[in-house]
Structures are given as C-alpha cells and as structure tokens.
Amino acid sequence: EGAGLVLSALKPAAESDGVVLRCYNTRAETVEGCWRLPFRATAGFRVRADEREPRTLRLEDGGRTVRLTAGPREIVSVLLRPEPPG
C-alpha cells in the first residue's frame, strides 16, 4: 500500500531464511506505505539492495504488516523472516 509505490521484486533472501520485498517510489516526494503480508513475519529489516546493513522495522498486526517510508524515486528493500510453519 502507498500512493506511487510499485512492487519491483519478490524473492528469497540471498543469505538467510527469509523473503525480500522491493518497491519503487514513482513520485517526486516521500511516500509512506506498508506491506500487508499473507503470512506472519517474526522479524523485518530495511536492507540495501545487496541485503546488507539491516535496520530493524517494527511489525504490526501480529507480524502481518510492516510500514516503510520511501524517499523521492527511491527503491526500498525489506527483508522479512517468516514464522516457521506448524
């Protein structure tokens, strides 16, 4: 969710158990947005495109929502660790 935010990637994390969601802000201004997940995440991190330098993101709704801020024309990568099955 977020005006001007476009999904650009959904992929397995390169070096950890997790998934990376990436979006692009098409606008010339900063945009607030969020991912609403079909699974529960136990941790969320904003990462660089190479998945390094993780910065912890707060999870909401029992791990099903993560909020983000994208600067003008910025690409944002979020690494999520899904709750183990069972």
PDB file of N, CA, C and O in Angstrom, residues 54-81:
ATOM      1  N   PRO A  54      21.234  -4.293   7.695  1.00  0.00           N
ATOM      2  CA  PRO A  54      19.822  -4.353   8.114  1.00  0.00           C
ATOM      3  C   PRO A  54      19.498  -3.340   9.207  1.00  0.00           C
ATOM      4  O   PRO A  54      20.269  -3.143  10.140  1.00  0.00           O
ATOM      5  N   ARG A  55      18.355  -2.685   9.058  1.00  0.00           N
ATOM      6  CA  ARG A  55      17.814  -1.799  10.084  1.00  0.00           C
ATOM      7  C   ARG A  55      16.440  -2.337  10.455  1.00  0.00           C
ATOM      8  O   ARG A  55      15.579  -2.498   9.590  1.00  0.00           O
ATOM      9  N   THR A  56      16.251  -2.604  11.720  1.00  0.00           N
ATOM     10  CA  THR A  56      15.020  -3.239  12.195  1.00  0.00           C
ATOM     11  C   THR A  56      13.793  -2.385  11.897  1.00  0.00           C
ATOM     12  O   THR A  56      13.801  -1.174  12.119  1.00  0.00           O
ATOM     13  N   LEU A  57      12.769  -3.039  11.389  1.00  0.00           N
ATOM     14  CA  LEU A  57      11.467  -2.416  11.168  1.00  0.00           C
ATOM     15  C   LEU A  57      10.469  -2.995  12.156  1.00  0.00           C
ATOM     16  O   LEU A  57      10.535  -4.192  12.481  1.00  0.00           O
ATOM     17  N   ARG A  58       9.565  -2.177  12.602  1.00  0.00           N
ATOM     18  CA  ARG A  58       8.536  -2.639  13.539  1.00  0.00           C
ATOM     19  C   ARG A  58       7.440  -3.364  12.769  1.00  0.00           C
ATOM     20  O   ARG A  58       6.941  -2.871  11.748  1.00  0.00           O
ATOM     21  N   LEU A  59       7.090  -4.537  13.259  1.00  0.00           N
ATOM     22  CA  LEU A  59       5.992  -5.304  12.682  1.00  0.00           C
ATOM     23  C   LEU A  59       4.711  -4.987  13.438  1.00  0.00           C
ATOM     24  O   LEU A  59       4.736  -4.781  14.651  1.00  0.00           O
ATOM     25  N   GLU A  60       3.589  -4.973  12.732  1.00  0.00           N
ATOM     26  CA  GLU A  60       2.288  -4.705  13.327  1.00  0.00           C
ATOM     27  C   GLU A  60       1.342  -5.849  12.997  1.00  0.00           C
ATOM     28  O   GLU A  60       1.667  -6.719  12.189  1.00  0.00           O
ATOM     29  N   ASP A  61       0.170  -5.819  13.598  1.00  0.00           N
ATOM     30  CA  ASP A  61      -0.881  -6.818  13.328  1.00  0.00           C
ATOM     31  C   ASP A  61      -0.371  -8.252  13.481  1.00  0.00           C
ATOM     32  O   ASP A  61      -0.615  -9.105  12.635  1.00  0.00           O
ATOM     33  N   GLY A  62       0.370  -8.498  14.553  1.00  0.00           N
ATOM     34  CA  GLY A  62       0.867  -9.847  14.806  1.00  0.00           C
ATOM     35  C   GLY A  62       1.864 -10.324  13.777  1.00  0.00           C
ATOM     36  O   GLY A  62       1.971 -11.516  13.511  1.00  0.00           O
ATOM     37  N   GLY A  63       2.627  -9.404  13.188  1.00  0.00           N
ATOM     38  CA  GLY A  63       3.630  -9.778  12.196  1.00  0.00           C
ATOM     39  C   GLY A  63       3.120  -9.823  10.775  1.00  0.00           C
ATOM     40  O   GLY A  63       3.807 -10.306   9.876  1.00  0.00           O
ATOM     41  N   ARG A  64       1.932  -9.288  10.530  1.00  0.00           N
ATOM     42  CA  ARG A  64       1.356  -9.321   9.183  1.00  0.00           C
ATOM     43  C   ARG A  64       1.430  -7.988   8.435  1.00  0.00           C
ATOM     44  O   ARG A  64       1.022  -7.906   7.278  1.00  0.00           O
ATOM     45  N   THR A  65       1.937  -6.942   9.094  1.00  0.00           N
ATOM     46  CA  THR A  65       2.061  -5.633   8.450  1.00  0.00           C
ATOM     47  C   THR A  65       3.416  -5.027   8.803  1.00  0.00           C
ATOM     48  O   THR A  65       3.839  -5.083   9.953  1.00  0.00           O
ATOM     49  N   VAL A  66       4.079  -4.457   7.811  1.00  0.00           N
ATOM     50  CA  VAL A  66       5.334  -3.734   8.035  1.00  0.00           C
ATOM     51  C   VAL A  66       5.233  -2.408   7.279  1.00  0.00           C
ATOM     52  O   VAL A  66       4.894  -2.376   6.107  1.00  0.00           O
ATOM     53  N   ARG A  67       5.487  -1.327   7.984  1.00  0.00           N
ATOM     54  CA  ARG A  67       5.413   0.016   7.385  1.00  0.00           C
ATOM     55  C   ARG A  67       6.782   0.446   6.882  1.00  0.00           C
ATOM     56  O   ARG A  67       7.799   0.013   7.396  1.00  0.00           O
ATOM     57  N   LEU A  68       6.770   1.320   5.866  1.00  0.00           N
ATOM     58  CA  LEU A  68       8.006   1.818   5.295  1.00  0.00           C
ATOM     59  C   LEU A  68       7.830   3.244   4.802  1.00  0.00           C
ATOM     60  O   LEU A  68       6.716   3.703   4.578  1.00  0.00           O
ATOM     61  N   THR A  69       8.957   3.914   4.644  1.00  0.00           N
ATOM     62  CA  THR A  69       8.999   5.245   4.063  1.00  0.00           C
ATOM     63  C   THR A  69       9.944   5.190   2.874  1.00  0.00           C
ATOM     64  O   THR A  69      11.057   4.682   2.991  1.00  0.00           O
ATOM     65  N   ALA A  70       9.486   5.696   1.733  1.00  0.00           N
ATOM     66  CA  ALA A  70      10.305   5.716   0.525  1.00  0.00           C
ATOM     67  C   ALA A  70      10.514   7.159   0.093  1.00  0.00           C
ATOM     68  O   ALA A  70       9.546   7.893  -0.108  1.00  0.00           O
ATOM     69  N   GLY A  71      11.766   7.552  -0.030  1.00  0.00           N
ATOM     70  CA  GLY A  71      12.077   8.888  -0.498  1.00  0.00           C
ATOM     71  C   GLY A  71      11.722   9.050  -1.964  1.00  0.00           C
ATOM     72  O   GLY A  71      11.337   8.091  -2.641  1.00  0.00           O
ATOM     73  N   PRO A  72      11.852  10.260  -2.480  1.00  0.00           N
ATOM     74  CA  PRO A  72      11.540  10.512  -3.889  1.00  0.00           C
ATOM     75  C   PRO A  72      12.323   9.582  -4.820  1.00  0.00           C
ATOM     76  O   PRO A  72      13.539   9.466  -4.707  1.00  0.00           O
ATOM     77  N   ARG A  73      11.602   8.854  -5.670  1.00  0.00           N
ATOM     78  CA  ARG A  73      12.188   7.939  -6.664  1.00  0.00           C
ATOM     79  C   ARG A  73      13.081   6.860  -6.049  1.00  0.00           C
ATOM     80  O   ARG A  73      13.924   6.278  -6.722  1.00  0.00           O
ATOM     81  N   GLU A  74      12.886   6.585  -4.778  1.00  0.00           N
ATOM     82  CA  GLU A  74      13.745   5.634  -4.072  1.00  0.00           C
ATOM     83  C   GLU A  74      13.257   4.193  -4.235  1.00  0.00           C
ATOM     84  O   GLU A  74      12.059   3.929  -4.274  1.00  0.00           O
ATOM     85  N   ILE A  75      14.203   3.270  -4.287  1.00  0.00           N
ATOM     86  CA  ILE A  75      13.920   1.839  -4.236  1.00  0.00           C
ATOM     87  C   ILE A  75      14.119   1.406  -2.792  1.00  0.00           C
ATOM     88  O   ILE A  75      15.136   1.711  -2.180  1.00  0.00           O
ATOM     89  N   VAL A  76      13.143   0.688  -2.243  1.00  0.00           N
ATOM     90  CA  VAL A  76      13.189   0.229  -0.850  1.00  0.00           C
ATOM     91  C   VAL A  76      13.151  -1.287  -0.839  1.00  0.00           C
ATOM     92  O   VAL A  76      12.275  -1.901  -1.463  1.00  0.00           O
ATOM     93  N   SER A  77      14.107  -1.895  -0.124  1.00  0.00           N
ATOM     94  CA  SER A  77      14.151  -3.351   0.038  1.00  0.00           C
ATOM     95  C   SER A  77      13.866  -3.695   1.490  1.00  0.00           C
ATOM     96  O   SER A  77      14.467  -3.113   2.398  1.00  0.00           O
ATOM     97  N   VAL A  78      12.977  -4.659   1.686  1.00  0.00           N
ATOM     98  CA  VAL A  78      12.600  -5.113   3.022  1.00  0.00           C
ATOM     99  C   VAL A  78      12.836  -6.615   3.095  1.00  0.00           C
ATOM    100  O   VAL A  78      12.345  -7.369   2.250  1.00  0.00           O
ATOM    101  N   LEU A  79      13.613  -7.038   4.090  1.00  0.00           N
ATOM    102  CA  LEU A  79      13.868  -8.453   4.341  1.00  0.00           C
ATOM    103  C   LEU A  79      12.970  -8.904   5.484  1.00  0.00           C
ATOM    104  O   LEU A  79      12.964  -8.287   6.548  1.00  0.00           O
ATOM    105  N   LEU A  80      12.206  -9.951   5.240  1.00  0.00           N
ATOM    106  CA  LEU A  80      11.296 -10.482   6.261  1.00  0.00           C
ATOM    107  C   LEU A  80      11.651 -11.921   6.572  1.00  0.00           C
ATOM    108  O   LEU A  80      12.011 -12.696   5.684  1.00  0.00           O
ATOM    109  N   ARG A  81      11.548 -12.252   7.845  1.00  0.00           N
ATOM    110  CA  ARG A  81      11.737 -13.641   8.271  1.00  0.00           C
ATOM    111  C   ARG A  81      10.359 -14.201   8.611  1.00  0.00           C
ATOM    112  O   ARG A  81       9.762 -13.807   9.622  1.00  0.00           O
TER     113      ARG A  81
END
